[in-house]
């Protein structure tokens, strides 16, 4: 497809940033969308300084109007919009007995509602462009199996897989494919903090937590954000044209499904 243009949500840091950079490397013009306008701008600048085409957009994915506005801005500014990556998410840990309504509302608003608004906005934009496109949703290894202290996050990611499968069926006749990706444990700044806390609690130096978690991963190491970005690049490109409704595990073999 000519004029490859993607919008990636939650692209200001972590996995989303790696996805935005990778898609830019693949020749996509990328709208870098994030709740945090400063990090979005930084990643958009990174792309531009490497010779790519980019746009920074501030968006709260839990707000339907904001998601529609962001996608419209991307479509009008970059032209030929054909890929959305609904990546933004939040992942608070809570013991099941301590889950509050506030946590439920926050996590579902971003992780589930945000994906629904992203799907709707993308369909709207693809129709305006007069062609199909690709919708890519962030699920998780925790969207396949329950993880300790992650009930709300885990259930939100199971929901995303359900949305991906259903949207795939509903949108196929419009030439739209819908797929997802399911990362395991990814070495982002957020993970470094978890490692510090885990290691300190065990009275060990930083890095201990990472080594302990790696023992339960078939490939023996945590994921780099770039591992996930490579999978998303495949889903965004023509090599996945005959796939829809799938949520690919990219977790080093934590879950076999
Ligand atoms: P990960 O490890 O999955 O990459 P991070 O917490 O490092 O997770 O990154 C998630 C990104 O999603 C952050 O840049 C954050 O600002 C963004 N984000 C979180 N909530 C929202 C939201 N409601 N709308 C848009 N972006 C969001």
mmCIF file of C-alpha atoms and ligand atoms in Angstrom:
data_model
loop_
_atom_site.group_PDB
_atom_site.id
_atom_site.type_symbol
_atom_site.label_atom_id
_atom_site.label_comp_id
_atom_site.label_asym_id
_atom_site.label_seq_id
_atom_site.Cartn_x
_atom_site.Cartn_y
_atom_site.Cartn_z
ATOM 1 C CA UNK A 1 0.000 0.000 0.000
ATOM 2 C CA UNK A 2 1.301 3.463 -0.829
ATOM 3 C CA UNK A 3 1.293 6.312 1.713
ATOM 4 C CA UNK A 4 1.658 4.141 4.757
ATOM 5 C CA UNK A 5 0.516 6.179 7.735
ATOM 6 C CA UNK A 6 0.134 4.835 11.264
ATOM 7 C CA UNK A 7 -1.090 6.271 14.526
ATOM 8 C CA UNK A 8 0.333 4.652 17.661
ATOM 9 C CA UNK A 9 -1.225 5.410 21.045
ATOM 10 C CA UNK A 10 0.833 5.401 24.222
ATOM 11 C CA UNK A 11 3.820 6.023 21.958
ATOM 12 C CA UNK A 12 5.639 8.448 24.255
ATOM 13 C CA UNK A 13 7.633 5.719 25.995
ATOM 14 C CA UNK A 14 8.197 2.016 26.464
ATOM 15 C CA UNK A 15 6.668 -0.426 23.991
ATOM 16 C CA UNK A 16 4.699 2.262 22.149
ATOM 17 C CA UNK A 17 7.840 4.309 21.527
ATOM 18 C CA UNK A 18 9.645 1.251 20.132
ATOM 19 C CA UNK A 19 6.664 0.551 17.852
ATOM 20 C CA UNK A 20 6.568 4.139 16.580
ATOM 21 C CA UNK A 21 10.326 4.123 15.859
ATOM 22 C CA UNK A 22 10.157 0.734 14.126
ATOM 23 C CA UNK A 23 7.200 1.684 11.931
ATOM 24 C CA UNK A 24 9.024 4.886 10.959
ATOM 25 C CA UNK A 25 12.033 2.757 10.009
ATOM 26 C CA UNK A 26 9.707 0.629 7.857
ATOM 27 C CA UNK A 27 8.727 3.789 5.971
ATOM 28 C CA UNK A 28 5.536 4.715 7.774
ATOM 29 C CA UNK A 29 4.676 8.301 8.554
ATOM 30 C CA UNK A 30 3.819 8.028 12.239
ATOM 31 C CA UNK A 31 1.441 9.973 14.449
ATOM 32 C CA UNK A 32 2.897 9.625 17.938
ATOM 33 C CA UNK A 33 -0.101 9.841 20.260
ATOM 34 C CA UNK A 34 0.216 9.964 24.029
ATOM 35 C CA UNK A 35 -1.451 11.316 27.129
ATOM 36 C CA UNK A 36 1.846 13.050 27.828
ATOM 37 C CA UNK A 37 2.446 15.714 25.148
ATOM 38 C CA UNK A 38 6.127 16.115 26.060
ATOM 39 C CA UNK A 39 7.075 12.476 25.541
ATOM 40 C CA UNK A 40 4.965 12.342 22.367
ATOM 41 C CA UNK A 41 6.865 15.362 21.039
ATOM 42 C CA UNK A 42 10.218 13.818 21.961
ATOM 43 C CA UNK A 43 9.490 10.589 20.061
ATOM 44 C CA UNK A 44 8.093 12.508 17.063
ATOM 45 C CA UNK A 45 11.311 14.569 17.048
ATOM 46 C CA UNK A 46 13.408 11.377 17.201
ATOM 47 C CA UNK A 47 11.617 10.129 14.086
ATOM 48 C CA UNK A 48 11.991 13.444 12.291
ATOM 49 C CA UNK A 49 15.678 13.731 13.118
ATOM 50 C CA UNK A 50 16.232 10.266 11.621
ATOM 51 C CA UNK A 51 14.643 11.545 8.396
ATOM 52 C CA UNK A 52 11.129 10.178 8.982
ATOM 53 C CA UNK A 53 7.754 11.865 8.817
ATOM 54 C CA UNK A 54 5.942 12.262 12.133
ATOM 55 C CA UNK A 55 3.375 14.162 14.112
ATOM 56 C CA UNK A 56 2.946 14.447 17.881
ATOM 57 C CA UNK A 57 -0.627 14.321 19.164
ATOM 58 C CA UNK A 58 -1.825 14.644 22.744
ATOM 59 C CA UNK A 59 -4.700 12.278 23.451
ATOM 60 C CA UNK A 60 -6.438 10.578 26.335
ATOM 61 C CA UNK A 61 -7.579 7.334 24.730
ATOM 62 C CA UNK A 62 -10.407 6.923 27.228
ATOM 63 C CA UNK A 63 -12.098 9.986 25.673
ATOM 64 C CA UNK A 64 -13.925 9.171 22.449
ATOM 65 C CA UNK A 65 -13.853 12.738 21.105
ATOM 66 C CA UNK A 66 -10.132 13.064 21.691
ATOM 67 C CA UNK A 67 -9.356 9.786 19.903
ATOM 68 C CA UNK A 68 -11.480 10.761 16.898
ATOM 69 C CA UNK A 69 -9.803 14.189 16.795
ATOM 70 C CA UNK A 70 -6.311 12.668 17.000
ATOM 71 C CA UNK A 71 -6.994 10.207 14.184
ATOM 72 C CA UNK A 72 -8.531 12.935 12.023
ATOM 73 C CA UNK A 73 -5.499 15.139 12.613
ATOM 74 C CA UNK A 74 -3.203 12.286 11.597
ATOM 75 C CA UNK A 75 -5.265 11.543 8.493
ATOM 76 C CA UNK A 76 -5.410 15.156 7.358
ATOM 77 C CA UNK A 77 -1.815 16.062 8.211
ATOM 78 C CA UNK A 78 -0.024 12.892 7.105
ATOM 79 C CA UNK A 79 -2.493 11.624 4.466
ATOM 80 C CA UNK A 80 -3.377 8.061 3.444
ATOM 81 C CA UNK A 81 -4.024 6.828 6.993
ATOM 82 C CA UNK A 82 -4.127 3.019 7.049
ATOM 83 C CA UNK A 83 -2.871 1.635 10.382
ATOM 84 C CA UNK A 84 -3.786 2.234 14.009
ATOM 85 C CA UNK A 85 -1.933 0.635 16.906
ATOM 86 C CA UNK A 86 -4.071 0.805 20.037
ATOM 87 C CA UNK A 87 -1.151 0.435 22.406
ATOM 88 C CA UNK A 88 -1.852 2.775 25.349
ATOM 89 C CA UNK A 89 -2.481 0.980 28.598
ATOM 90 C CA UNK A 90 -2.187 1.114 32.348
ATOM 91 C CA UNK A 91 -1.212 -1.802 34.599
ATOM 92 C CA UNK A 92 -1.657 -1.224 38.329
ATOM 93 C CA UNK A 93 -1.151 -4.232 40.588
ATOM 94 C CA UNK A 94 -3.761 -4.963 43.254
ATOM 95 C CA UNK A 95 -4.601 -7.923 45.424
ATOM 96 C CA UNK A 96 -8.045 -9.131 44.413
ATOM 97 C CA UNK A 97 -9.517 -8.341 47.835
ATOM 98 C CA UNK A 98 -8.284 -4.760 47.610
ATOM 99 C CA UNK A 99 -9.612 -3.857 44.173
ATOM 100 C CA UNK A 100 -11.513 -0.571 44.246
ATOM 101 C CA UNK A 101 -14.111 0.822 41.892
ATOM 102 C CA UNK A 102 -11.624 3.554 41.031
ATOM 103 C CA UNK A 103 -9.050 1.021 39.780
ATOM 104 C CA UNK A 104 -11.671 -0.892 37.788
ATOM 105 C CA UNK A 105 -12.956 2.280 36.124
ATOM 106 C CA UNK A 106 -9.475 3.607 35.330
ATOM 107 C CA UNK A 107 -8.071 0.385 33.868
ATOM 108 C CA UNK A 108 -11.150 -0.465 31.822
ATOM 109 C CA UNK A 109 -11.461 3.135 30.610
ATOM 110 C CA UNK A 110 -7.945 3.133 29.158
ATOM 111 C CA UNK A 111 -7.337 -0.527 28.241
ATOM 112 C CA UNK A 112 -10.805 -1.467 26.959
ATOM 113 C CA UNK A 113 -12.736 1.699 26.125
ATOM 114 C CA UNK A 114 -9.555 3.173 24.631
ATOM 115 C CA UNK A 115 -9.299 0.247 22.218
ATOM 116 C CA UNK A 116 -12.970 0.545 21.240
ATOM 117 C CA UNK A 117 -12.623 4.264 20.511
ATOM 118 C CA UNK A 118 -9.441 3.567 18.540
ATOM 119 C CA UNK A 119 -11.227 0.938 16.435
ATOM 120 C CA UNK A 120 -14.171 3.260 15.760
ATOM 121 C CA UNK A 121 -11.974 6.237 14.900
ATOM 122 C CA UNK A 122 -9.824 4.143 12.580
ATOM 123 C CA UNK A 123 -12.859 2.729 10.737
ATOM 124 C CA UNK A 124 -14.177 6.248 10.342
ATOM 125 C CA UNK A 125 -10.856 7.420 8.892
ATOM 126 C CA UNK A 126 -10.405 4.400 6.590
ATOM 127 C CA UNK A 127 -13.896 5.036 5.198
ATOM 128 C CA UNK A 128 -13.053 8.706 4.637
ATOM 129 C CA UNK A 129 -9.903 7.614 2.787
ATOM 130 C CA UNK A 130 -11.929 5.145 0.717
ATOM 131 C CA UNK A 131 -9.834 2.073 1.545
ATOM 132 C CA UNK A 132 -9.377 -0.619 4.157
ATOM 133 C CA UNK A 133 -6.650 -0.777 6.741
ATOM 134 C CA UNK A 134 -5.145 -2.555 9.684
ATOM 135 C CA UNK A 135 -6.156 -2.282 13.301
ATOM 136 C CA UNK A 136 -3.672 -3.621 15.853
ATOM 137 C CA UNK A 137 -4.576 -3.927 19.512
ATOM 138 C CA UNK A 138 -2.370 -4.397 22.577
ATOM 139 C CA UNK A 139 -3.340 -7.401 24.642
ATOM 140 C CA UNK A 140 -0.825 -9.195 26.858
ATOM 141 C CA UNK A 141 0.451 -12.550 28.025
ATOM 142 C CA UNK A 142 -1.869 -11.661 30.953
ATOM 143 C CA UNK A 143 -4.693 -11.666 28.404
ATOM 144 C CA UNK A 144 -4.157 -15.423 28.073
ATOM 145 C CA UNK A 145 -3.604 -16.499 31.682
ATOM 146 C CA UNK A 146 -4.375 -14.917 35.025
ATOM 147 C CA UNK A 147 -1.358 -13.250 36.592
ATOM 148 C CA UNK A 148 -0.946 -12.736 40.355
ATOM 149 C CA UNK A 149 -2.242 -9.387 41.631
ATOM 150 C CA UNK A 150 -3.298 -8.340 38.141
ATOM 151 C CA UNK A 151 -6.982 -9.300 38.041
ATOM 152 C CA UNK A 152 -8.264 -6.073 36.566
ATOM 153 C CA UNK A 153 -5.386 -5.646 34.135
ATOM 154 C CA UNK A 154 -5.571 -9.305 33.135
ATOM 155 C CA UNK A 155 -9.341 -9.226 32.601
ATOM 156 C CA UNK A 156 -9.025 -6.019 30.572
ATOM 157 C CA UNK A 157 -6.499 -7.756 28.315
ATOM 158 C CA UNK A 158 -8.747 -10.816 27.923
ATOM 159 C CA UNK A 159 -11.405 -8.292 26.861
ATOM 160 C CA UNK A 160 -9.079 -6.847 24.230
ATOM 161 C CA UNK A 161 -8.641 -10.293 22.667
ATOM 162 C CA UNK A 162 -12.427 -10.608 22.536
ATOM 163 C CA UNK A 163 -12.708 -7.202 20.888
ATOM 164 C CA UNK A 164 -10.023 -8.122 18.364
ATOM 165 C CA UNK A 165 -11.803 -11.320 17.372
ATOM 166 C CA UNK A 166 -15.217 -9.663 17.138
ATOM 167 C CA UNK A 167 -14.011 -6.588 15.269
ATOM 168 C CA UNK A 168 -12.181 -8.882 12.829
ATOM 169 C CA UNK A 169 -15.499 -10.489 11.927
ATOM 170 C CA UNK A 170 -17.447 -7.202 11.837
ATOM 171 C CA UNK A 171 -14.950 -5.286 9.701
ATOM 172 C CA UNK A 172 -13.640 -7.849 7.201
ATOM 173 C CA UNK A 173 -16.132 -6.769 4.534
ATOM 174 C CA UNK A 174 -14.627 -3.254 4.670
ATOM 175 C CA UNK A 175 -11.165 -4.595 3.846
ATOM 176 C CA UNK A 176 -10.033 -4.092 7.439
ATOM 177 C CA UNK A 177 -8.015 -6.675 9.365
ATOM 178 C CA UNK A 178 -7.855 -6.631 13.148
ATOM 179 C CA UNK A 179 -5.046 -8.337 15.026
ATOM 180 C CA UNK A 180 -3.314 -8.008 18.354
ATOM 181 C CA UNK A 181 -0.048 -8.605 20.154
ATOM 182 C CA UNK A 182 0.530 -10.045 23.596
ATOM 183 C CA UNK A 183 3.816 -9.042 25.212
ATOM 184 C CA UNK A 184 5.240 -10.864 28.223
ATOM 185 C CA UNK A 185 7.635 -9.082 30.558
ATOM 186 C CA UNK A 186 9.219 -6.191 28.734
ATOM 187 C CA UNK A 187 12.283 -4.266 29.911
ATOM 188 C CA UNK A 188 10.841 -0.770 30.034
ATOM 189 C CA UNK A 189 11.584 1.938 32.631
ATOM 190 C CA UNK A 190 8.502 0.616 34.448
ATOM 191 C CA UNK A 191 10.100 -2.825 34.687
ATOM 192 C CA UNK A 192 13.363 -1.380 36.029
ATOM 193 C CA UNK A 193 11.374 0.086 38.921
ATOM 194 C CA UNK A 194 9.632 -3.258 39.582
ATOM 195 C CA UNK A 195 13.037 -4.980 39.517
ATOM 196 C CA UNK A 196 14.457 -2.464 42.019
ATOM 197 C CA UNK A 197 11.540 -3.029 44.407
ATOM 198 C CA UNK A 198 11.570 -6.823 44.017
ATOM 199 C CA UNK A 199 15.337 -7.008 44.462
ATOM 200 C CA UNK A 200 15.352 -4.659 47.467
ATOM 201 C CA UNK A 201 12.565 -6.681 49.142
ATOM 202 C CA UNK A 202 14.737 -9.797 48.758
ATOM 203 C CA UNK A 203 17.789 -7.912 50.110
ATOM 204 C CA UNK A 204 19.573 -8.295 46.769
ATOM 205 C CA UNK A 205 21.125 -5.830 44.309
ATOM 206 C CA UNK A 206 19.185 -4.477 41.305
ATOM 207 C CA UNK A 207 18.976 -7.058 38.537
ATOM 208 C CA UNK A 208 18.120 -9.912 40.904
ATOM 209 C CA UNK A 209 14.384 -9.618 40.143
ATOM 210 C CA UNK A 210 15.035 -9.653 36.416
ATOM 211 C CA UNK A 211 17.132 -12.826 36.722
ATOM 212 C CA UNK A 212 14.473 -14.516 38.871
ATOM 213 C CA UNK A 213 11.675 -13.736 36.390
ATOM 214 C CA UNK A 214 13.839 -14.855 33.464
ATOM 215 C CA UNK A 215 13.971 -18.350 35.012
ATOM 216 C CA UNK A 216 10.253 -18.766 34.178
ATOM 217 C CA UNK A 217 10.629 -17.695 30.567
ATOM 218 C CA UNK A 218 11.357 -20.436 28.038
ATOM 219 C CA UNK A 219 13.844 -18.313 26.114
ATOM 220 C CA UNK A 220 15.556 -17.373 29.377
ATOM 221 C CA UNK A 221 15.401 -13.606 29.056
ATOM 222 C CA UNK A 222 12.978 -10.745 29.335
ATOM 223 C CA UNK A 223 11.681 -9.025 26.226
ATOM 224 C CA UNK A 224 13.144 -5.853 24.827
ATOM 225 C CA UNK A 225 10.577 -3.324 23.568
ATOM 226 C CA UNK A 226 12.063 -3.901 20.099
ATOM 227 C CA UNK A 227 11.022 -7.590 20.186
ATOM 228 C CA UNK A 228 7.401 -6.472 20.472
ATOM 229 C CA UNK A 229 7.847 -3.716 17.888
ATOM 230 C CA UNK A 230 9.090 -6.281 15.350
ATOM 231 C CA UNK A 231 5.897 -8.304 15.797
ATOM 232 C CA UNK A 232 3.781 -5.172 15.364
ATOM 233 C CA UNK A 233 5.711 -4.222 12.220
ATOM 234 C CA UNK A 234 4.761 -7.619 10.788
ATOM 235 C CA UNK A 235 1.099 -7.046 11.692
ATOM 236 C CA UNK A 236 1.200 -3.554 10.165
ATOM 237 C CA UNK A 237 2.768 -4.681 6.903
ATOM 238 C CA UNK A 238 1.632 -6.699 3.876
ATOM 239 C CA UNK A 239 3.098 -10.010 5.113
ATOM 240 C CA UNK A 240 0.152 -10.389 7.524
ATOM 241 C CA UNK A 241 -2.536 -9.646 4.926
ATOM 242 C CA UNK A 242 -4.123 -13.092 5.327
ATOM 243 C CA UNK A 243 -4.387 -12.852 9.112
ATOM 244 C CA UNK A 244 -7.257 -11.437 11.104
ATOM 245 C CA UNK A 245 -8.660 -11.901 14.605
ATOM 246 C CA UNK A 246 -5.303 -13.130 15.929
ATOM 247 C CA UNK A 247 -3.494 -11.964 19.046
ATOM 248 C CA UNK A 248 0.129 -13.019 18.746
ATOM 249 C CA UNK A 249 2.038 -13.996 21.859
ATOM 250 C CA UNK A 250 5.485 -12.415 21.851
ATOM 251 C CA UNK A 251 6.529 -13.470 25.335
ATOM 252 C CA UNK A 252 9.592 -15.683 24.959
ATOM 253 C CA UNK A 253 7.431 -18.746 25.576
ATOM 254 C CA UNK A 254 5.735 -17.900 28.875
ATOM 255 C CA UNK A 255 2.392 -19.160 27.575
ATOM 256 C CA UNK A 256 1.776 -21.754 24.880
ATOM 257 C CA UNK A 257 -1.556 -21.392 23.154
HETATM 258 P P1 LIG B 1 4.641 -0.226 28.579
HETATM 259 O O1 LIG B 1 5.575 -0.952 29.475
HETATM 260 O O2 LIG B 1 3.451 -1.064 28.185
HETATM 261 O O3 LIG B 1 5.270 0.410 27.404
HETATM 262 P P2 LIG B 1 4.404 2.368 29.854
HETATM 263 O O4 LIG B 1 3.668 2.719 31.094
HETATM 264 O O5 LIG B 1 5.896 2.500 29.832
HETATM 265 O O6 LIG B 1 3.958 0.894 29.487
HETATM 266 O O7 LIG B 1 3.824 3.235 28.641
HETATM 267 C C1 LIG B 1 2.468 3.433 28.454
HETATM 268 C C2 LIG B 1 2.257 4.731 27.681
HETATM 269 O O8 LIG B 1 0.844 4.900 27.537
HETATM 270 C C3 LIG B 1 2.802 5.952 28.404
HETATM 271 O O9 LIG B 1 3.516 6.764 27.496
HETATM 272 C C4 LIG B 1 1.540 6.658 28.898
HETATM 273 O O10 LIG B 1 1.661 8.078 28.945
HETATM 274 C C5 LIG B 1 0.525 6.234 27.856
HETATM 275 N N1 LIG B 1 -0.841 6.308 28.366
HETATM 276 C C6 LIG B 1 -1.314 5.873 29.558
HETATM 277 N N2 LIG B 1 -2.616 6.165 29.686
HETATM 278 C C7 LIG B 1 -2.988 6.806 28.536
HETATM 279 C C8 LIG B 1 -4.198 7.370 28.062
HETATM 280 N N3 LIG B 1 -5.303 7.358 28.796
HETATM 281 N N4 LIG B 1 -4.199 7.922 26.844
HETATM 282 C C9 LIG B 1 -3.070 7.953 26.089
HETATM 283 N N5 LIG B 1 -1.905 7.457 26.484
HETATM 284 C C10 LIG B 1 -1.852 6.894 27.698
#
